[in-house]
Coordinates of C-alpha atoms in Angstrom, one line a residue:
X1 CA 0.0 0.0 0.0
X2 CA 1.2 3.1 -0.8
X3 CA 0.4 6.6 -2.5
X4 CA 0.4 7.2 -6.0
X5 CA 3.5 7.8 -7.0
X6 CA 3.0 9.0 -10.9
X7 CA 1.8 13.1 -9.3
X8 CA 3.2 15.7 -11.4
X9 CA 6.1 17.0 -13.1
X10 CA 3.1 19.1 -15.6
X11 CA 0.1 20.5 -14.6
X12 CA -2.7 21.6 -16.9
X13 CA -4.8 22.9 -14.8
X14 CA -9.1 23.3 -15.7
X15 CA -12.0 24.3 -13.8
X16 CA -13.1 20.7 -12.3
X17 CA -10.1 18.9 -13.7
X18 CA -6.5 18.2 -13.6
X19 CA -4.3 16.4 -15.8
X20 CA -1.0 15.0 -14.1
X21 CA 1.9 13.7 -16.4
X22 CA 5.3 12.6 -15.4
X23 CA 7.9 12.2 -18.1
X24 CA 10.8 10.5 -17.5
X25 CA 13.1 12.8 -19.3
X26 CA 12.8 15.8 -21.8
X27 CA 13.4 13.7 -24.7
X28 CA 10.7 11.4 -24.1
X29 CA 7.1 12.3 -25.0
X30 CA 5.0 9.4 -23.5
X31 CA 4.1 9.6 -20.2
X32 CA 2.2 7.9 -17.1
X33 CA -0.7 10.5 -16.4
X34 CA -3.2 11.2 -13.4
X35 CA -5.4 12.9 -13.3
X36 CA -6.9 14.9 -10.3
X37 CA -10.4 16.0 -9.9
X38 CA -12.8 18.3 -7.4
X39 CA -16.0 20.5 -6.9
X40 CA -12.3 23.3 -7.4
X41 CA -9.5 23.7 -8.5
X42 CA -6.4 26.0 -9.1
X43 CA -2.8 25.9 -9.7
X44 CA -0.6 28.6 -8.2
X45 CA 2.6 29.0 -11.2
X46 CA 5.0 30.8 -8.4
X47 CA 4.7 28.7 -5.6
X48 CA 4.0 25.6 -7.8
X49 CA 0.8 24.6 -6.0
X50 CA -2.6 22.6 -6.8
X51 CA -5.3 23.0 -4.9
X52 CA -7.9 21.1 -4.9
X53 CA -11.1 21.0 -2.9
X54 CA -14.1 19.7 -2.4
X55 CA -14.6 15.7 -3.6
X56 CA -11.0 16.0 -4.0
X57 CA -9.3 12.7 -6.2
X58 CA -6.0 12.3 -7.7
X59 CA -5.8 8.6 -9.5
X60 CA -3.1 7.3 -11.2
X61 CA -1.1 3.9 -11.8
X62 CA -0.8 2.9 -8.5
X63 CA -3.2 4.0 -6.7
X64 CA -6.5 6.6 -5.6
X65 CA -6.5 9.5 -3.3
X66 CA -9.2 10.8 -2.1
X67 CA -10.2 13.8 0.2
X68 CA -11.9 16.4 1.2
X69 CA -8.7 18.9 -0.1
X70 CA -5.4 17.7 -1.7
X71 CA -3.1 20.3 -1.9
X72 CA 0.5 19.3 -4.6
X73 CA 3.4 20.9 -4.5
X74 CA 5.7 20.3 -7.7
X75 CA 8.8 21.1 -6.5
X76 CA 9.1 20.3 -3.2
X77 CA 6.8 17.0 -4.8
X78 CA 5.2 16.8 -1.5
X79 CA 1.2 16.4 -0.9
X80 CA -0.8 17.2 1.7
X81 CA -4.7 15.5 2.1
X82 CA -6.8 17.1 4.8
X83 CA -10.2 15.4 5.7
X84 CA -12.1 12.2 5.3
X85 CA -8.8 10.8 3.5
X86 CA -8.8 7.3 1.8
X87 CA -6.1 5.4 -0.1
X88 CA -6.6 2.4 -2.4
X89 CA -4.5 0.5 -4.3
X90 CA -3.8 -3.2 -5.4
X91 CA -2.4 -4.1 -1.6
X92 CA -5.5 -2.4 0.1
X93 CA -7.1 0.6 1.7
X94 CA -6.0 3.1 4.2
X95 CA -8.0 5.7 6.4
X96 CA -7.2 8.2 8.1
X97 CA -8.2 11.9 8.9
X98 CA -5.1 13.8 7.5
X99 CA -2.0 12.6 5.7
X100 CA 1.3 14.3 4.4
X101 CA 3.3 12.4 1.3
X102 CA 7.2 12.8 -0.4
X103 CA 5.9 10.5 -3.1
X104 CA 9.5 10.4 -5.0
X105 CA 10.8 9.2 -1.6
X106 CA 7.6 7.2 -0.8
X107 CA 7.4 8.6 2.7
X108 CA 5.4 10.1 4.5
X109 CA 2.7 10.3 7.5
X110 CA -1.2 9.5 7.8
X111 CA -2.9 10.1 11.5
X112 CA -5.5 8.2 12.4
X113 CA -4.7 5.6 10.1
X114 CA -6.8 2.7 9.8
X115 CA -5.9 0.1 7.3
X116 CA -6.8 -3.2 5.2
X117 CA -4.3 -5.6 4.1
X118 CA -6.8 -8.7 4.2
X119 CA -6.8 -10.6 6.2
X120 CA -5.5 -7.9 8.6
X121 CA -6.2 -4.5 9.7
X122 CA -4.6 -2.4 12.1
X123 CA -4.8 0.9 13.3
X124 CA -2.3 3.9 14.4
X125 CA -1.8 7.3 15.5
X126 CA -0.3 8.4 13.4
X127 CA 1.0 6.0 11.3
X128 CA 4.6 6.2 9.0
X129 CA 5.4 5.1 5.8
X130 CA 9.0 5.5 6.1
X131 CA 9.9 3.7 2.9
X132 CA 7.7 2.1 -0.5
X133 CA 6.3 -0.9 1.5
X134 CA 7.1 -0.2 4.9
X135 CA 5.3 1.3 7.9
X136 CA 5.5 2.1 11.1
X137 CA 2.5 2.6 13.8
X138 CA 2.5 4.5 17.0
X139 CA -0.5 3.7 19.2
X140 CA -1.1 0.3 17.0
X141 CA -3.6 -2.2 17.1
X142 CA -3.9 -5.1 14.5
X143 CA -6.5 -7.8 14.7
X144 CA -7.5 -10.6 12.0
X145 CA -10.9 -10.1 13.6
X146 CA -13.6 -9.4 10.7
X147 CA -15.9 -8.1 13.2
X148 CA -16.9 -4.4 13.8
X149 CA -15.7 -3.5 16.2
X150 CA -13.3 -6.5 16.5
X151 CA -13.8 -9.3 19.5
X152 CA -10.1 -9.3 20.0
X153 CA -6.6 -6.9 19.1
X154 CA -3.2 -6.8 19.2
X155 CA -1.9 -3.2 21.0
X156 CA 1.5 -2.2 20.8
X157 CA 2.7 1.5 21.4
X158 CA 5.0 0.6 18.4
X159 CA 5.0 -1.8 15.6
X160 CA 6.4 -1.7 12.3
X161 CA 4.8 -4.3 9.0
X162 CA 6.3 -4.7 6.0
X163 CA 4.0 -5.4 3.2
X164 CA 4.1 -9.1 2.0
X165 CA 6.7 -9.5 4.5
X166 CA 6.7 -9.5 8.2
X167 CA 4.8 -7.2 11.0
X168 CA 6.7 -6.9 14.4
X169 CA 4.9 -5.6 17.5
X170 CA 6.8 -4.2 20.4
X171 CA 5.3 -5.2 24.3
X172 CA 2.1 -6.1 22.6
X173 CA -0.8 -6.8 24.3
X174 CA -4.1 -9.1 23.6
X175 CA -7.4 -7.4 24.0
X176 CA -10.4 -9.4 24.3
X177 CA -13.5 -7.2 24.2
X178 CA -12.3 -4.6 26.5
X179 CA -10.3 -6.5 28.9
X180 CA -6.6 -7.3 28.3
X181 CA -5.9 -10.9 29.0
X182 CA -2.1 -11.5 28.3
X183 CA 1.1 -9.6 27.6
X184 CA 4.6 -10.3 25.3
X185 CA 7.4 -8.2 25.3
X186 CA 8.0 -9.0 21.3
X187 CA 5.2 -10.1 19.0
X188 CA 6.3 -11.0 14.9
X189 CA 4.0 -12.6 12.3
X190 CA 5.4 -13.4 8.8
X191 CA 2.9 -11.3 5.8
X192 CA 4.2 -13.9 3.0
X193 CA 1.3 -15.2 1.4
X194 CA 1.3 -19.1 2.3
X195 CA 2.0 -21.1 -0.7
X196 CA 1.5 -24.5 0.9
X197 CA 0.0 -26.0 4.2
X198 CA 0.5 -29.0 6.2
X199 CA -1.9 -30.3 8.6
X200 CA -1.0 -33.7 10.5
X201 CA -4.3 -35.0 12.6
X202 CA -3.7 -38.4 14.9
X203 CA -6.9 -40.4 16.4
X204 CA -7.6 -43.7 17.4
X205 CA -10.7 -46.5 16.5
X206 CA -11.3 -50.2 17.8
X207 CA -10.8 -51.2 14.4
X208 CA -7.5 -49.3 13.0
X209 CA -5.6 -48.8 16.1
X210 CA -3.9 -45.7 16.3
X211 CA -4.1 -42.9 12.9
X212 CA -2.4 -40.2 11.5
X213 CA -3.7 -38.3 8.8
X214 CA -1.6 -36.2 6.9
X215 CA -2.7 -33.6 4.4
X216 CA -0.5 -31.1 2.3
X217 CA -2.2 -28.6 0.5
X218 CA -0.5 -26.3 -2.1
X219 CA -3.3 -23.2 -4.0
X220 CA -2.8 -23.2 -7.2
X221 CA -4.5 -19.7 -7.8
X222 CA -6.9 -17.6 -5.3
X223 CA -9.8 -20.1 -6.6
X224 CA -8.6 -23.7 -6.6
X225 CA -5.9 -25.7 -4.2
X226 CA -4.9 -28.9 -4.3
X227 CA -4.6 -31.6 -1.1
X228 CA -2.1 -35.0 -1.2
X229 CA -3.6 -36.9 1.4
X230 CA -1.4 -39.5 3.4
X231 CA -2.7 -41.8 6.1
X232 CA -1.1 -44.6 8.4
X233 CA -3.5 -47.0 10.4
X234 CA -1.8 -49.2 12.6
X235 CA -4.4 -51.9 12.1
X236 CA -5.6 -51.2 8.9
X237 CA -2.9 -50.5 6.7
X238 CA -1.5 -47.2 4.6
X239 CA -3.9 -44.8 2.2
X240 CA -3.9 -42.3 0.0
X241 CA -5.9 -39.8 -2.1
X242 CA -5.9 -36.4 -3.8
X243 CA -8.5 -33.8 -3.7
X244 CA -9.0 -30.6 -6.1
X245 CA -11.1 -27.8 -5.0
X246 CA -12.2 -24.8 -7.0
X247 CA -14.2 -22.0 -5.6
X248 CA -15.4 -18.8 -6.8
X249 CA -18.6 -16.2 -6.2
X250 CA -20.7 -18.3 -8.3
X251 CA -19.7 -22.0 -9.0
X252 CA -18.0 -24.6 -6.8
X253 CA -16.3 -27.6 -7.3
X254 CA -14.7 -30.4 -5.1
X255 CA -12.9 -33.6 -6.8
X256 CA -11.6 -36.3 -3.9
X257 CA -10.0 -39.5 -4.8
X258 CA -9.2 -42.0 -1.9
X259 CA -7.3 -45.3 -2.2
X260 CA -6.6 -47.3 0.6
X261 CA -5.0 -51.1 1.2
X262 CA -6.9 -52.8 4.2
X263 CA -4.8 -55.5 5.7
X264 CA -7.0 -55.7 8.7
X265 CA -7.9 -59.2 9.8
X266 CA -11.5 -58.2 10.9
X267 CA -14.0 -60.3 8.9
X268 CA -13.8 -57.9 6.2
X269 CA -11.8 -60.0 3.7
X270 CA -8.2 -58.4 2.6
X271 CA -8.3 -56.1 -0.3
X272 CA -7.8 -53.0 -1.9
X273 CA -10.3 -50.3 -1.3
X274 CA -11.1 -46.9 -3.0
X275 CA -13.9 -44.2 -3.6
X276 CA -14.8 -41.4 -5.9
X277 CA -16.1 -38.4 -4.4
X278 CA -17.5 -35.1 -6.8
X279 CA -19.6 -32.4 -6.2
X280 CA -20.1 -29.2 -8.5
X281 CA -22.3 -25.9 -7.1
X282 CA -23.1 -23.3 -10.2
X283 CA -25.2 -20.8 -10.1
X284 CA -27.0 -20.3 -13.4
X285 CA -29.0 -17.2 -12.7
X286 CA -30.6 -15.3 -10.1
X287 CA -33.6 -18.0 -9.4
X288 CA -31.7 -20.9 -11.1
X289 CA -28.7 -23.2 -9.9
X290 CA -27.0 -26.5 -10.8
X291 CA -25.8 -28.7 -8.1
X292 CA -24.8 -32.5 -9.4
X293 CA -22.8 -34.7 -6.7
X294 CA -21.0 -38.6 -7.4
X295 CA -20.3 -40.4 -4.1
X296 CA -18.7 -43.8 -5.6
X297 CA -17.3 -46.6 -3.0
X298 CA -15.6 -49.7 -4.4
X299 CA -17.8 -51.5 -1.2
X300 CA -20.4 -50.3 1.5
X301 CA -17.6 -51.6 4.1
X302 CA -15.6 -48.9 2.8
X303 CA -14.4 -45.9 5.3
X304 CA -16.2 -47.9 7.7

């Protein structure tokens, strides 16, 4: 997350709107543009200064800033935001009530920050971006908590997240409701999206003894993942099986596949068991979905 950085080199300024191109040198003609618009605006030649207020918005490559008033400088290429300030871009959304920006040194200063970067959100006063994907909070609270307001947080009187990265919270403390309920003098969570998990479940039955399942799942994209499935029964014997799911607003799908090689001398006889599972959810239209399901066992004794 962080402010657009394509703001001004050139300003043409007009009554409601505001073109802003950057060119990278004076003998290239192409350029990235923004482009900045409000209830007013002027530009101040001398001083170098836009002003823009009222529905004030300033979009460009990386990003939207809106506010009640952005005010640009083009030589000192610092911005200043007053009111009702919010910041989008592909990493996620940041609030606050005021913010101040160097956006060719990408630093700068929002207070009463509160921000998205799913599934987190924290908040700070104020907060610091003191480099393109870094940031430091004073007065911090971060919570994975998609309630409003959240049942639990994580204070800190200073933390500091990398996007993507890692967030580190000094003498953190957890807040349940309104009641603190335990204290750490360091705190540090690792951002980097997870590219595969590994979950290991043991149990126990009369008939297989003792178990341990084993799953290892790897996502493919945000919609579908795939699980290798691994399981030892001390009685039974060893299985396997694979599973592909594929989810999305409107259709789902789940494809499982289990094998397994039952040595058990119960009065099942000896033999190789395995089953076919597939179920596919699509909504159609509005009033009309599709939902079809195949449940195959090699034999009813199967999976017990």
């Amino acid at each position: 997350m962080a402010f657009p950085k394509n703001i001004v080199r050139i300003l043409t300024a007009g009554t409601a709107l505001l073109v802003l191109p950057i060119f990278s040198s004076a003998e290239e003609y192409k350029a990235d543009v923004s482009t900045a618009t409000g209830d007013k605006i002027t530009y101040d030649s001398p001083t170098h200064t836009a002003q823009i207020i009222g529905n004030a918005k300033v979009e460009s490559d990386t990003g939207t800033l809106t506010a009640d008033s952005i005010r640009l400088n083009t030589e000192t290429k610092v911005g200043h935001a007053e009111g009702h300030v919010v910041l989008t871009d592909s990493m996620g959304t940041l609030k606050g009530s005021a913010a101040q920006y160097h956006w060719e040194a990408s630093t700068g200063v929002v207070y009463e920050a509160e921000g998205t970067v799913p599934p987190w959100r924290f908040r700070g006063d104020p907060l610091y971006q003191t480099g393109e994907n870094t940031f430091q909070l004073k007065k911090g609270a971060v919570t994975s908590c998609d309630l409003d307001p959240p049942h639990y947080l994580l204070r800190s009187s200073r933390s500091k997240m990398i996007q993507r990265e890692r967030m580190n919270l000094l003498s953190p403390k957890i807040q349940v409701d309104d009641t603190d309920v335990l204290y750490f003098p360091f705190f540090s969570k690792s951002l980097v999206p997870k590219k595969w998990s590994l979950r290991v479940e043991p149990g126990n039955s009369s008939r297989d003894g003792f178990i341990i399942r084993n799953t290892l799942g790897y996502p493919l994209n945000d919609q579908s993942k795939i699980l290798l499935k691994y399981d030892w029964l001390e009685k039974t014997g060893n299985g396997a099986g694979v599973q592909y799911q594929y989810s999305a607003p409107e259709l789902n799908s789940l494809l499982d596949f289990d094998y397994l090689r039952d040595i058990n001398s119960d009065p099942q006889p000896q033999r190789r068991r395995y089953g076919l599972y597939w179920n596919h959810f699509q909504k159609i239209t509005s009033r009309i979905t599709l939902n079809s399901t195949i449940d195959y066992k090699s034999d009813q004794n199967f999976g017990n």
